[in-house]
Short mmCIF file of C-alpha atoms and ligand atoms in Angstrom, two decimals:
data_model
loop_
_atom_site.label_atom_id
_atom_site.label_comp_id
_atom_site.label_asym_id
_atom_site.label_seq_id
_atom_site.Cartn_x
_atom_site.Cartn_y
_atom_site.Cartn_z
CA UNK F 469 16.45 -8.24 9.45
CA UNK F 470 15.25 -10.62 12.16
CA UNK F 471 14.56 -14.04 10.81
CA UNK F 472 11.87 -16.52 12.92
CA UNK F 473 11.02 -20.24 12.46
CA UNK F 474 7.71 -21.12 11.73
CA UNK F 475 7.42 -22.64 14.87
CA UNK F 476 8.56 -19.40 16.86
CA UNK F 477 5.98 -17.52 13.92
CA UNK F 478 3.25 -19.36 15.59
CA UNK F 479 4.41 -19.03 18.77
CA UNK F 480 4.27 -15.12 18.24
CA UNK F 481 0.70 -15.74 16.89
CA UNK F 482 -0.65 -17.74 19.43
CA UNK F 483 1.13 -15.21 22.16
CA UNK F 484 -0.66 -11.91 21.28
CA UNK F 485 2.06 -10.74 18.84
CA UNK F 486 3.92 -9.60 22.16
CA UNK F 487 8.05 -8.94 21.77
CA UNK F 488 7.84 -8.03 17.99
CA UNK F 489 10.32 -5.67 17.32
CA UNK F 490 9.33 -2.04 15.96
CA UNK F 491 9.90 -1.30 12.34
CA UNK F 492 10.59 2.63 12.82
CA UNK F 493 10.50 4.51 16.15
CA UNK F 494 7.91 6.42 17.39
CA UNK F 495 9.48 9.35 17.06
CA UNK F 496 8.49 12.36 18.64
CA UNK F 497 8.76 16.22 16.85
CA UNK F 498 11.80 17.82 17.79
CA UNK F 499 11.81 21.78 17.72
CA UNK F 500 13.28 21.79 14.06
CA UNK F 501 14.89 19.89 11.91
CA UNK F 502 16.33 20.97 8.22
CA UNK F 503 13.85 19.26 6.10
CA UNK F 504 10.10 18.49 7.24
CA UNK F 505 7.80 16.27 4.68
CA UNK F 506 4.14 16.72 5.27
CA UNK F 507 2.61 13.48 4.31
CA UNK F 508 3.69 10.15 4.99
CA UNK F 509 2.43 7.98 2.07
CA UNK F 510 4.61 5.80 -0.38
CA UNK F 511 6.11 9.30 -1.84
CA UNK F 512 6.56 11.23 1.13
CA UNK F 513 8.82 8.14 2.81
CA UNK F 514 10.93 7.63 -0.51
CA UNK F 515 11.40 11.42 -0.19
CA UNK F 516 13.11 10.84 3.45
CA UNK F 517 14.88 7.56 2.24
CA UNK F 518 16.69 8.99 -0.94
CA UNK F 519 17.31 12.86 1.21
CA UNK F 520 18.92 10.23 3.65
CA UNK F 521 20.34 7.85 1.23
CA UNK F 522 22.06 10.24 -1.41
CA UNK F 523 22.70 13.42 0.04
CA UNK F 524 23.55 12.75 3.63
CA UNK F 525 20.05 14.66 4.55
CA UNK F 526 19.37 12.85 7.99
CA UNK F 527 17.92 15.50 10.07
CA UNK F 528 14.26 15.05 8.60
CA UNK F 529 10.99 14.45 9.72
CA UNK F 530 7.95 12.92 7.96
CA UNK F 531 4.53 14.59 9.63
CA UNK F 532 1.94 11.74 8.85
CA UNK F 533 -1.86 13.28 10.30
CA UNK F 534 -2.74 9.54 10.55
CA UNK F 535 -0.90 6.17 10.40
CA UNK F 536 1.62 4.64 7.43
CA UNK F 537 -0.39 3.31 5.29
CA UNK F 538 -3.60 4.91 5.46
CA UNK F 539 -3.66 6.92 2.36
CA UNK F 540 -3.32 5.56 -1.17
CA UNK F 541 -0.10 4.09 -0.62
CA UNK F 542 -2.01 1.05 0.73
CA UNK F 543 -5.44 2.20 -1.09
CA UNK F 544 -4.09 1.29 -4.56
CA UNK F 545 -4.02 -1.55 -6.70
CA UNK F 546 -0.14 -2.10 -7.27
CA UNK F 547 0.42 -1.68 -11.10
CA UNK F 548 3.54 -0.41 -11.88
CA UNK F 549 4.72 0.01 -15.22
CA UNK F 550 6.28 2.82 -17.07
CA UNK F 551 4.71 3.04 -20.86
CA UNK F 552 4.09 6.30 -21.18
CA UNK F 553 3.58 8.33 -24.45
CA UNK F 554 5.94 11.56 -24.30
CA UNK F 555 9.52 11.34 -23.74
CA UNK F 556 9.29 13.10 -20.61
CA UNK F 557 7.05 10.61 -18.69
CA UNK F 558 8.18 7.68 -20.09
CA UNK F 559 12.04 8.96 -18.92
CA UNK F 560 10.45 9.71 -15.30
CA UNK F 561 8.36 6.30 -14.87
CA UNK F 562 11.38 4.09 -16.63
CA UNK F 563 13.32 5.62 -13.72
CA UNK F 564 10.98 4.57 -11.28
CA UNK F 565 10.72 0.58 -12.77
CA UNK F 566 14.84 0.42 -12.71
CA UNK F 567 14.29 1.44 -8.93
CA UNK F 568 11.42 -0.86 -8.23
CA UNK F 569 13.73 -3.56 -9.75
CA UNK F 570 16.41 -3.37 -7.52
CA UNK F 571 14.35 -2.13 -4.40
CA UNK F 572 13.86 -5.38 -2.43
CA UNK F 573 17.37 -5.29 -2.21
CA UNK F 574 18.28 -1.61 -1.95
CA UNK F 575 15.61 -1.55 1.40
CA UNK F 576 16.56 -5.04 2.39
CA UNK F 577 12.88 -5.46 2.42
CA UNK F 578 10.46 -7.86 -0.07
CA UNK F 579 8.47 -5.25 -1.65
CA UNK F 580 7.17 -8.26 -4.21
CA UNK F 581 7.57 -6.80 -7.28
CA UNK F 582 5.92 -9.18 -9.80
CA UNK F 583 6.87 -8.44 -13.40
CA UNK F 584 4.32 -10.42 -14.77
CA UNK F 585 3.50 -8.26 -17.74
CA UNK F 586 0.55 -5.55 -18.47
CA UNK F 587 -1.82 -5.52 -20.78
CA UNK F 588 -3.65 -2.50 -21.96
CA UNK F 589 -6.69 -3.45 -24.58
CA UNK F 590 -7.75 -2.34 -27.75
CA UNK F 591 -11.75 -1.92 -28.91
CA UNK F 592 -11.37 0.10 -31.96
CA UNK F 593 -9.17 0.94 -35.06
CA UNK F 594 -8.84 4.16 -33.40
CA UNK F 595 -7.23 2.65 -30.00
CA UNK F 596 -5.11 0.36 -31.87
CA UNK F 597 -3.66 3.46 -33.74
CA UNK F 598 -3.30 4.90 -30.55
CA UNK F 599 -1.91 2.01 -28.80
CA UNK F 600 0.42 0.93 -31.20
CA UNK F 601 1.88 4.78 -31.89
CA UNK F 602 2.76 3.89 -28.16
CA UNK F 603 4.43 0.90 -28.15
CA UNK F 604 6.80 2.85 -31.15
CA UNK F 605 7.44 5.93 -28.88
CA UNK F 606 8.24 3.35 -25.90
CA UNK F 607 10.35 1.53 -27.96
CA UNK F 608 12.10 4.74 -28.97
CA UNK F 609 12.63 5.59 -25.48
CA UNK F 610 14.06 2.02 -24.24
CA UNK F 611 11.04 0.98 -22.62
CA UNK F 612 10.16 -2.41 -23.33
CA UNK F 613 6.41 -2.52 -25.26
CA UNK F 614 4.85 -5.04 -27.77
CA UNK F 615 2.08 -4.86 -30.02
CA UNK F 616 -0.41 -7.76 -29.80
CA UNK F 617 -3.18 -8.44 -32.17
CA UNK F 618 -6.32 -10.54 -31.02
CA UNK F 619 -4.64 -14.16 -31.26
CA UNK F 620 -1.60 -12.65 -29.69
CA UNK F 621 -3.59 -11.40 -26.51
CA UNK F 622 -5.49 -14.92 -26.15
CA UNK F 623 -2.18 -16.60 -26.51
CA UNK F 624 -1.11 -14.49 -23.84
CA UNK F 625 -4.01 -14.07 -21.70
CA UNK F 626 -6.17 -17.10 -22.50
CA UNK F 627 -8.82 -16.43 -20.42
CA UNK F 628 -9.65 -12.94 -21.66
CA UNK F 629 -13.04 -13.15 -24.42
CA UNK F 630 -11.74 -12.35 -27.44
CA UNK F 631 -14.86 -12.62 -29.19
CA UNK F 632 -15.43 -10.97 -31.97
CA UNK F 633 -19.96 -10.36 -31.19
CA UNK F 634 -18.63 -8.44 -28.29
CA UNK F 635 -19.86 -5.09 -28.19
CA UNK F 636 -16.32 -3.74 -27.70
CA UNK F 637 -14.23 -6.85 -28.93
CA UNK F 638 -10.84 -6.85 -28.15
CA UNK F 639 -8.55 -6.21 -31.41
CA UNK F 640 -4.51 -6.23 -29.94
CA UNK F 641 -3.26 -4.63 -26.34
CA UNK F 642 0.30 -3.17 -26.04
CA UNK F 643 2.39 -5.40 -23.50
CA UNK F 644 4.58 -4.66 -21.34
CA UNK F 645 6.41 -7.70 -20.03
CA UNK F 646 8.43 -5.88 -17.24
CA UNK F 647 5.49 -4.67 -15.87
CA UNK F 648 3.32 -5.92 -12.95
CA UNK F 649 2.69 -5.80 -9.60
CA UNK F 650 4.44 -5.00 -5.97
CA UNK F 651 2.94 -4.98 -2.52
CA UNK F 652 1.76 -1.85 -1.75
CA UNK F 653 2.11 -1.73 1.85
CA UNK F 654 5.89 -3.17 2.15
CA UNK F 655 6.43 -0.62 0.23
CA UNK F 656 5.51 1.94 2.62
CA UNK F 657 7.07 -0.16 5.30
CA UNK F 658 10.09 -0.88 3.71
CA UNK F 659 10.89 2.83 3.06
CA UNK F 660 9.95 3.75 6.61
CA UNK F 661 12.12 1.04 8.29
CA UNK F 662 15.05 2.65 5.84
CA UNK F 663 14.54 5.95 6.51
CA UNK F 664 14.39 5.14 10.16
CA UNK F 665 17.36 3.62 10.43
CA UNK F 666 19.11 6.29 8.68
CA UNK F 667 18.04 8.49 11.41
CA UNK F 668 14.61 9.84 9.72
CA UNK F 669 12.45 10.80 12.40
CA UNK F 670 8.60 9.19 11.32
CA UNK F 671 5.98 11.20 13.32
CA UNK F 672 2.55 9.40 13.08
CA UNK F 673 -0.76 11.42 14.42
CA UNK F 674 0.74 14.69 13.58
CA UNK F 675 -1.28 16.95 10.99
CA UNK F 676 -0.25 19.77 9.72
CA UNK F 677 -2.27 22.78 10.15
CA UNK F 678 -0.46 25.17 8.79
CA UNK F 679 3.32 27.23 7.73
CA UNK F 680 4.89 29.73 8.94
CA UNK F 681 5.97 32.24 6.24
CA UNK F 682 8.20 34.86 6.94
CA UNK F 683 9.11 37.61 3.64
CA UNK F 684 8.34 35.07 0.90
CA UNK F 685 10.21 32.04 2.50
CA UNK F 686 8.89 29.43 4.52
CA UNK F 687 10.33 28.93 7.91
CA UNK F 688 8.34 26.36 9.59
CA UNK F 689 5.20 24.39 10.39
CA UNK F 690 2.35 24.73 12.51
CA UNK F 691 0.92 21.11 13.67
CA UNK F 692 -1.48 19.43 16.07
CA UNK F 693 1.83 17.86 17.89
CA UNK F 694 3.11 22.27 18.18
CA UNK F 695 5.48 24.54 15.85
CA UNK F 696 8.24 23.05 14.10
CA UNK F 697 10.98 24.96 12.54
CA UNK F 698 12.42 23.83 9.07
CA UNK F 699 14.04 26.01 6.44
CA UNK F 700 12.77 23.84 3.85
CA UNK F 701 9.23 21.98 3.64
CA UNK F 702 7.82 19.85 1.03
CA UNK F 703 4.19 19.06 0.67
CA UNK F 704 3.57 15.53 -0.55
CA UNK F 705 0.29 14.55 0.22
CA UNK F 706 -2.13 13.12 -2.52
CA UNK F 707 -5.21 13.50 -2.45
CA UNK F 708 -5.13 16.90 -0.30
CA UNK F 709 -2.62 19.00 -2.51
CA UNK F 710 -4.83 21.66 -3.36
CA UNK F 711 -5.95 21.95 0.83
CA UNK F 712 -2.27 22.27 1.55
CA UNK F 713 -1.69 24.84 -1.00
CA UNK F 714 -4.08 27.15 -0.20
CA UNK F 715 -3.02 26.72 3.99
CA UNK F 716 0.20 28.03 2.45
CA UNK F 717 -1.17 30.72 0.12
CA UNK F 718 -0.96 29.72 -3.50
CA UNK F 719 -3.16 27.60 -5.62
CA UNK F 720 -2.75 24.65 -7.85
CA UNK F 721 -4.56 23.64 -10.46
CA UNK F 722 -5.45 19.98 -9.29
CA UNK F 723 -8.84 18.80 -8.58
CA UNK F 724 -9.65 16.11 -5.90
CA UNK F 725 -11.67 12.69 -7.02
CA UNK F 726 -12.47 9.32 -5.53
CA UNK F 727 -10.96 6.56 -7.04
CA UNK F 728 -12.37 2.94 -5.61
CA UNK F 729 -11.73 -0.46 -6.33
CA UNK F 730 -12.63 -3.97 -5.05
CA UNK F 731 -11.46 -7.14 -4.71
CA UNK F 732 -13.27 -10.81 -5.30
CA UNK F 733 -13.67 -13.97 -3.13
CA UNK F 734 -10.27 -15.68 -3.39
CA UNK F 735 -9.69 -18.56 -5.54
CA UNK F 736 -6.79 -20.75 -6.99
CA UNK F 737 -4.48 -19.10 -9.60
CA UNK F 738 -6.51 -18.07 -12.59
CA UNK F 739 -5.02 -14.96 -14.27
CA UNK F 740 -0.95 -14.68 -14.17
CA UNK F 741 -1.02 -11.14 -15.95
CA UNK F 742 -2.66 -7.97 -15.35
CA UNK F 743 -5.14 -6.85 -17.85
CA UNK F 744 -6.43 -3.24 -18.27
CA UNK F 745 -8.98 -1.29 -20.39
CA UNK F 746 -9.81 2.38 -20.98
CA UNK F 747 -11.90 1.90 -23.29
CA UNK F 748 -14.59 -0.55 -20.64
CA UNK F 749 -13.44 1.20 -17.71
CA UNK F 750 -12.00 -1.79 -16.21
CA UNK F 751 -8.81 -3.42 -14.87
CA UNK F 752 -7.81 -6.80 -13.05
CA UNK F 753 -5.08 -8.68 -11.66
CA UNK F 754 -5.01 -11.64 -9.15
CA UNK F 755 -3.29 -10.93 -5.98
CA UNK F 756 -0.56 -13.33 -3.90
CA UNK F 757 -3.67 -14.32 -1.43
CA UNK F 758 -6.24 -15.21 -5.07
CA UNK F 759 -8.43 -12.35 -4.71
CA UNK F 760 -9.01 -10.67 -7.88
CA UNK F 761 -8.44 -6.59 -7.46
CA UNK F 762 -10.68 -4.93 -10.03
CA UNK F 763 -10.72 -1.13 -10.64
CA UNK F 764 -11.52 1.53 -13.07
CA UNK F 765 -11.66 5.05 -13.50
CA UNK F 766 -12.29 7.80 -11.05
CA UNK F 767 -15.84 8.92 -9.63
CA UNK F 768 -16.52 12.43 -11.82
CA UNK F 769 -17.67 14.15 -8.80
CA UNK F 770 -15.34 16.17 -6.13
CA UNK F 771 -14.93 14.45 -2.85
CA UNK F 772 -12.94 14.46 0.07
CA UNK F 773 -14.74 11.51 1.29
CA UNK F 774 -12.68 7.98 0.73
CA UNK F 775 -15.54 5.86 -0.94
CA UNK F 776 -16.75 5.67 -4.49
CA UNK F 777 -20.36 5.10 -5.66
CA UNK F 778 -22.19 2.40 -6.98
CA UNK F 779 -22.78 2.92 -10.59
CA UNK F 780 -18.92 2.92 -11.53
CA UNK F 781 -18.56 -0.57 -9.25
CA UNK F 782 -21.41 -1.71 -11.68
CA UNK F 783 -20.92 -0.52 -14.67
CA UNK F 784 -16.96 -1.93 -14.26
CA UNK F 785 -18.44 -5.68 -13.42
CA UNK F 786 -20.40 -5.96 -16.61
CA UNK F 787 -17.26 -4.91 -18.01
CA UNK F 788 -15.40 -7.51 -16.45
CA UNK F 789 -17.82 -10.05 -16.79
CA UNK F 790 -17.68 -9.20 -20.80
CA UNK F 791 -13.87 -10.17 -20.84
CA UNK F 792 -13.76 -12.94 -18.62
CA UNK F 793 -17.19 -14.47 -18.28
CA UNK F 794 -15.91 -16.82 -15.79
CA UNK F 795 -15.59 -14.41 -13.21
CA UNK F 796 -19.65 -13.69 -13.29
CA UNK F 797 -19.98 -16.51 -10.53
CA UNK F 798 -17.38 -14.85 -7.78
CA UNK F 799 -18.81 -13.00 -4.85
CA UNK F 800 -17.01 -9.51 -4.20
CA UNK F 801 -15.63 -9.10 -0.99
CA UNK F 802 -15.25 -5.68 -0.29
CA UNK F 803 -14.21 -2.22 -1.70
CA UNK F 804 -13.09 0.85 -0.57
CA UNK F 805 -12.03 4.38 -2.23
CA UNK F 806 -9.23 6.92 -2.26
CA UNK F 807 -8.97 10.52 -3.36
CA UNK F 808 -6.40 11.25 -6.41
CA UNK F 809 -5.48 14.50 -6.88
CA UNK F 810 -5.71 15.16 -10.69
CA UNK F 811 -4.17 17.77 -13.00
CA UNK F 812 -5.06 19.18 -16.46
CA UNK F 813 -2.68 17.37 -18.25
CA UNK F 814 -3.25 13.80 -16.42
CA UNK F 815 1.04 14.40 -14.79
CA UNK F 816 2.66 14.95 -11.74
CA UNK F 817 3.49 18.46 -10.29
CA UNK F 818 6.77 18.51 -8.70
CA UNK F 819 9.08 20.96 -7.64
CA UNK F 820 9.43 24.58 -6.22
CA UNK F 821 6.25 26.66 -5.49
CA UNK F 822 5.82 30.44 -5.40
CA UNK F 823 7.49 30.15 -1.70
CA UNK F 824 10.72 29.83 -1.55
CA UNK F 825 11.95 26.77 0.60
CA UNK F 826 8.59 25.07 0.26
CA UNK F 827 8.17 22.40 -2.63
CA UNK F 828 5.56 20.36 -3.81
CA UNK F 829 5.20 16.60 -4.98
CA UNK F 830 1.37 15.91 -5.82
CA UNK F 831 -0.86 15.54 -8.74
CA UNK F 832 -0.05 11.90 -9.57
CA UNK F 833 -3.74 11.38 -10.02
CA UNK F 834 -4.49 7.65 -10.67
CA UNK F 835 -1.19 6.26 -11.36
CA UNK F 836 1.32 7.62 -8.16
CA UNK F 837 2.15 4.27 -6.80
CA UNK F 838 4.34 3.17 -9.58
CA UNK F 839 6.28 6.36 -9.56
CA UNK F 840 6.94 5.83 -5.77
CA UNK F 841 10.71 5.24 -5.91
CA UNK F 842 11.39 7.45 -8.65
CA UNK F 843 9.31 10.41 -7.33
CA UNK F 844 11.14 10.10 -4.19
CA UNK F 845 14.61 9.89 -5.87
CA UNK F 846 14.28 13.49 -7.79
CA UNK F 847 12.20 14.55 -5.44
CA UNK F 848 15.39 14.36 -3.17
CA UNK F 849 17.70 15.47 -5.19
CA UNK F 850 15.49 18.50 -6.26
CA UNK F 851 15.23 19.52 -2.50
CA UNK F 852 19.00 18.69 -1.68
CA UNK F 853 19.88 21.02 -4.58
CA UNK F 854 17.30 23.64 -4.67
CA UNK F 855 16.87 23.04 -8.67
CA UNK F 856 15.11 20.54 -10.23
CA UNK F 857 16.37 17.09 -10.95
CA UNK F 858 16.37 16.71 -14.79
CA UNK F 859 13.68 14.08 -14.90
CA UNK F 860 12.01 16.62 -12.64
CA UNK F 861 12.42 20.00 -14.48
CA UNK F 862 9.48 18.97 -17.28
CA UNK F 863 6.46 18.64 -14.09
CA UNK F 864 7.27 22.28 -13.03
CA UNK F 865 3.91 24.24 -12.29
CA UNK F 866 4.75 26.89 -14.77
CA UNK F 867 4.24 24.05 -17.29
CA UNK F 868 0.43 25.70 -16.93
CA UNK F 869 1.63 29.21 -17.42
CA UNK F 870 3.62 28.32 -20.30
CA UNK F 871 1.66 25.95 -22.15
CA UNK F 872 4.52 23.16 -22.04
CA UNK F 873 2.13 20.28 -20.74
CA UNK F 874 2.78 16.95 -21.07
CA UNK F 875 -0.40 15.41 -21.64
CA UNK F 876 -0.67 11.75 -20.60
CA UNK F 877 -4.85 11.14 -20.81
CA UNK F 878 -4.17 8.17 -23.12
CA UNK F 879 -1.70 6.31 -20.79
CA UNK F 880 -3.29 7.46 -17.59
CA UNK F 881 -4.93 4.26 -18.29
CA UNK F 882 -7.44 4.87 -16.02
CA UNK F 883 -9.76 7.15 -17.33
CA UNK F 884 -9.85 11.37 -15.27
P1 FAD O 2313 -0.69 8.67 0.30
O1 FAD O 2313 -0.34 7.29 0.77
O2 FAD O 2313 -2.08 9.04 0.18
O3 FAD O 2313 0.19 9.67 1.14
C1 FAD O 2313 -0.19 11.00 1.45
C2 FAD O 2313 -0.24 11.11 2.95
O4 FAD O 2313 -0.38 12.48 3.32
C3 FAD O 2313 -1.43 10.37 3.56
O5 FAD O 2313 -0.97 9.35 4.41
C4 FAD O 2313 -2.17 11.46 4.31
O6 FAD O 2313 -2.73 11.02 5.54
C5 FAD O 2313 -1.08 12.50 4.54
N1 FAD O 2313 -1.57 13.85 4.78
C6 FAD O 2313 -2.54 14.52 4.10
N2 FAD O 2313 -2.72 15.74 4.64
C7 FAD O 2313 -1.84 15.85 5.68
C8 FAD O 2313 -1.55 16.86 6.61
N3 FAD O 2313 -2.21 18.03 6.62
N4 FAD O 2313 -0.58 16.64 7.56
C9 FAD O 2313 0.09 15.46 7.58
N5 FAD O 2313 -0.16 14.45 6.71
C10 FAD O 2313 -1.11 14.65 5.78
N6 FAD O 2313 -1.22 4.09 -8.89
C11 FAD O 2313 -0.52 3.22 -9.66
O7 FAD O 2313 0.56 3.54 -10.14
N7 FAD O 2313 -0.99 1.95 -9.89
C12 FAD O 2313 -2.19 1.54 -9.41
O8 FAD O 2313 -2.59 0.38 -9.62
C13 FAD O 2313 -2.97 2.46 -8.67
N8 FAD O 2313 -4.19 2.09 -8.22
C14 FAD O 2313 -4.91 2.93 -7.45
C15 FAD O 2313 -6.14 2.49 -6.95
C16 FAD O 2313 -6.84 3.26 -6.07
C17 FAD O 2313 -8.16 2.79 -5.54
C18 FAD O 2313 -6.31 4.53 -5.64
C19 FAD O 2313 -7.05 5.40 -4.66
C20 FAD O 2313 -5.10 5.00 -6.17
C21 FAD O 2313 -4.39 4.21 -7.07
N9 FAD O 2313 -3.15 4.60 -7.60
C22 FAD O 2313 -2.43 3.74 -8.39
C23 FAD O 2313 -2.60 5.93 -7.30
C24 FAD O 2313 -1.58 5.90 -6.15
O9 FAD O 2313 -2.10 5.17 -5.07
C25 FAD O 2313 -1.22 7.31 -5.71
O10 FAD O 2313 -0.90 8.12 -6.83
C26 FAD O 2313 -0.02 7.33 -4.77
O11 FAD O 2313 -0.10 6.32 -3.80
C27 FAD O 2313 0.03 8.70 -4.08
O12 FAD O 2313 1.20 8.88 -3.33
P2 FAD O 2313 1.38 8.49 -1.79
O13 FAD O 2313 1.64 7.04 -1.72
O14 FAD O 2313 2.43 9.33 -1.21
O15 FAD O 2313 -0.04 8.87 -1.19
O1 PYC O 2314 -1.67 3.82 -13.49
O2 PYC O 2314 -1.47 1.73 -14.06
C1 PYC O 2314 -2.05 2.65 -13.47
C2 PYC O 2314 -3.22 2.35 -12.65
C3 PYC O 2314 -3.82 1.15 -12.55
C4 PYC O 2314 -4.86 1.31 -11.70
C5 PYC O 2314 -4.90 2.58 -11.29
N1 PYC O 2314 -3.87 3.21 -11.89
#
């Protein structure tokens, strides 16, 4: 890793950031390579890093149609956590936190993972039944989760209302201490840069159109940048899973929404924790730079278009401003949206298709960013073995066939 003074730093600055040194290459498409990832978001570069990584998978290229970063790997708002209700999830998204712990090290790259604990609120006896049937299964499953009643939360959290005249007062949360935060755009970074130097080729303005299909199997891809031969693809593109299925031939049952959120003016260090609600359709946490990033739930419409509308910003302030009245007198600074593939059963679709040699990683809906590591990692192994990794084997797509969903609506935490 290079290493600069601060006085070089502002040198650099002041110089037109001229004699940086590139993260990744600008690689361009060879004729074929043995594994091709469409999509290069958070998911579809821990795909390349762990092919590269674990199974000495090297000759791989990730097709991005624009640049790192500009899909909802840098669109979210960096929660990662892993309580989950069913065994299955909360296996898969446990996985992912032990990665995300030891991934600034792993990459050699500051990712900023902040554990500094997630709350998820209560209003009713019916969500604290709920919640607290949770925090049991987590504990069951080794993942760390508390129950909190009111006074518990406002020790916690002090600056949450815990009034009780609220018209959805806030009875307990479930906490999960080794929860948080990371920085969603190292992240992408830091996985590029590894998979680049592992030999990775990262091919940025490069969409792809679609693949060529020969007697059931796929044997390539058809892009803006020409033809590229691969005898395995995998589809990992978020928001446009359902688009790249049907360029392939096959259909999935996902359906596209915007998600938005915003961020606040920024001011000195208020709120140390992240606090979320399902119940007011409303989350917040306080970034490094003291903005406050607010979200809630998905728009209910279809759209392809990466913007949200106006009644879910409002409707999600006067839910903020109910929980922490404080925050009624900060200006908001600017939003912007992202489209989250979602599936009946509110969990990830990975694995084989109906083609054989073409796999599919998708259907993360609101919640993809914490799984990035961990998605990658049996992603990987899935492809490198042409069977599912175990954690994998429960998100098949026949899960819809056979009935075997695993139905995750309640710890979506963000209502779809
Ligand atoms: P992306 O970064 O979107 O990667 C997919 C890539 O595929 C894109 O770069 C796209 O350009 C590319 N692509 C698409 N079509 C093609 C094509 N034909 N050819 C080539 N490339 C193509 N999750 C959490 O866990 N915690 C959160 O706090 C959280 N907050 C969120 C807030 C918002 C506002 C949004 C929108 C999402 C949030 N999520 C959150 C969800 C999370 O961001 C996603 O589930 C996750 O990032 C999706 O995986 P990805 O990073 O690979 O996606
Ligand atoms: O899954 O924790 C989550 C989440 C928070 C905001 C959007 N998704």
């Amino acid at each position: 890793m290079q290493r600069f003074s601060a006085f070089a730093l502002l040198a650099k600055s002041l110089g037109g950031h001229q004699g940086w040194s590139r993260q990744w290459r600008l690689a361009t498409p060879k004729d074929a390579y043995d594994v091709v990832i469409v999509g290069g978001g958070g998911h579809g570069l821990a795909t390349a890093y762990y092919l590269a990584r674990n199974h000495g998978i090297t000759n791989v290229a990730v097709l991005e149609k624009g640049w790192l970063g500009g899909g909802n790997v840098a669109r979210n708002t960096t929660i990662v956590r892993s309580n989950y209700l069913w065994d299955e999830s909360a296996a898969l998204y446990e996985h992912s936190l032990k990665l995300w712990e030891d991934l600034s090290q792993d990459l050699n790259y500051n990712v900023m993972l902040s554990q500094r604990g997630v709350l998820n609120l209560a209003h009713s006896l019916q969500e604290v039944r709920d919640s607290r049937r949770r925090v049991y299964a987590n504990q069951l499953n080794g993942v760390d989760a508390e129950w909190l009643d009111r006074g518990g939360v406002k020790v916690f959290c002090p600056l949450i209302n815990t009034d009780e005249s609220l018209r959805y007062p806030v009875l307990g949360a479930t906490l999960q201490r080794r929860a948080g935060t990371a920085r969603h755009d190292a992240v992408a970074w830091g996985f590029a840069r590894a998979a680049d130097s592992r030999g990775v080729d990262i091919v940025e303005n490069c969409e792809v159109t679609g693949f060529d299909i020969q007697g059931g199997r796929v044997t390539g891809v058809q892009t803006t940048r020409g033809a590229i031969r691969a005898p395995k693809v995998a589809i990992v593109v978020a928001g446009h899973g359902s688009v790249m299925a049907e360029r392939a031939g096959f259909r999935l049952p996902l359906e596209s929404h915007p998600l938005q959120a915003l961020v606040s003016e920024p001011i000195k260090p208020v709120l140390d924790c992240v606090v979320m609600s399902n119940a007011v359709h409303v989350y917040v946490s306080q970034s490094d730079k003291g903005e406050l990033v607010i979200g809630a739930g998905i728009d209910s419409y279809n759209s392809y278009a990466q913007r949200g509308s106006l009644p879910v910003v409002t409707s999600q302030l006067g839910a903020l401003i109910a929980l922490f009245p404080m925050f009624s007198r900060l200006k908001m600074m600017r939003n912007w949206g992202g489209i989250v593939d979602v599936s009946p059963d509110a969990s990830p679709i990975v694995g084989k298709t109906p083609i054989d040699g073409l796999y599919f990683n998708g259907g993360w809906g609101t919640g993809g960013f914490k799984a990035t590591p961990g998605s990658g990692h049996i992603f990987a192994h899935t492809i490198a073995h042409e069977d599912p990794h175990p954690l994998a084997a429960p998100f098949n797509l026949d899960r819809f066939s056979t009935g075997a969903l695993v139905d995750e609506h309640g710890a979506a935490a963000v209502a779809h």
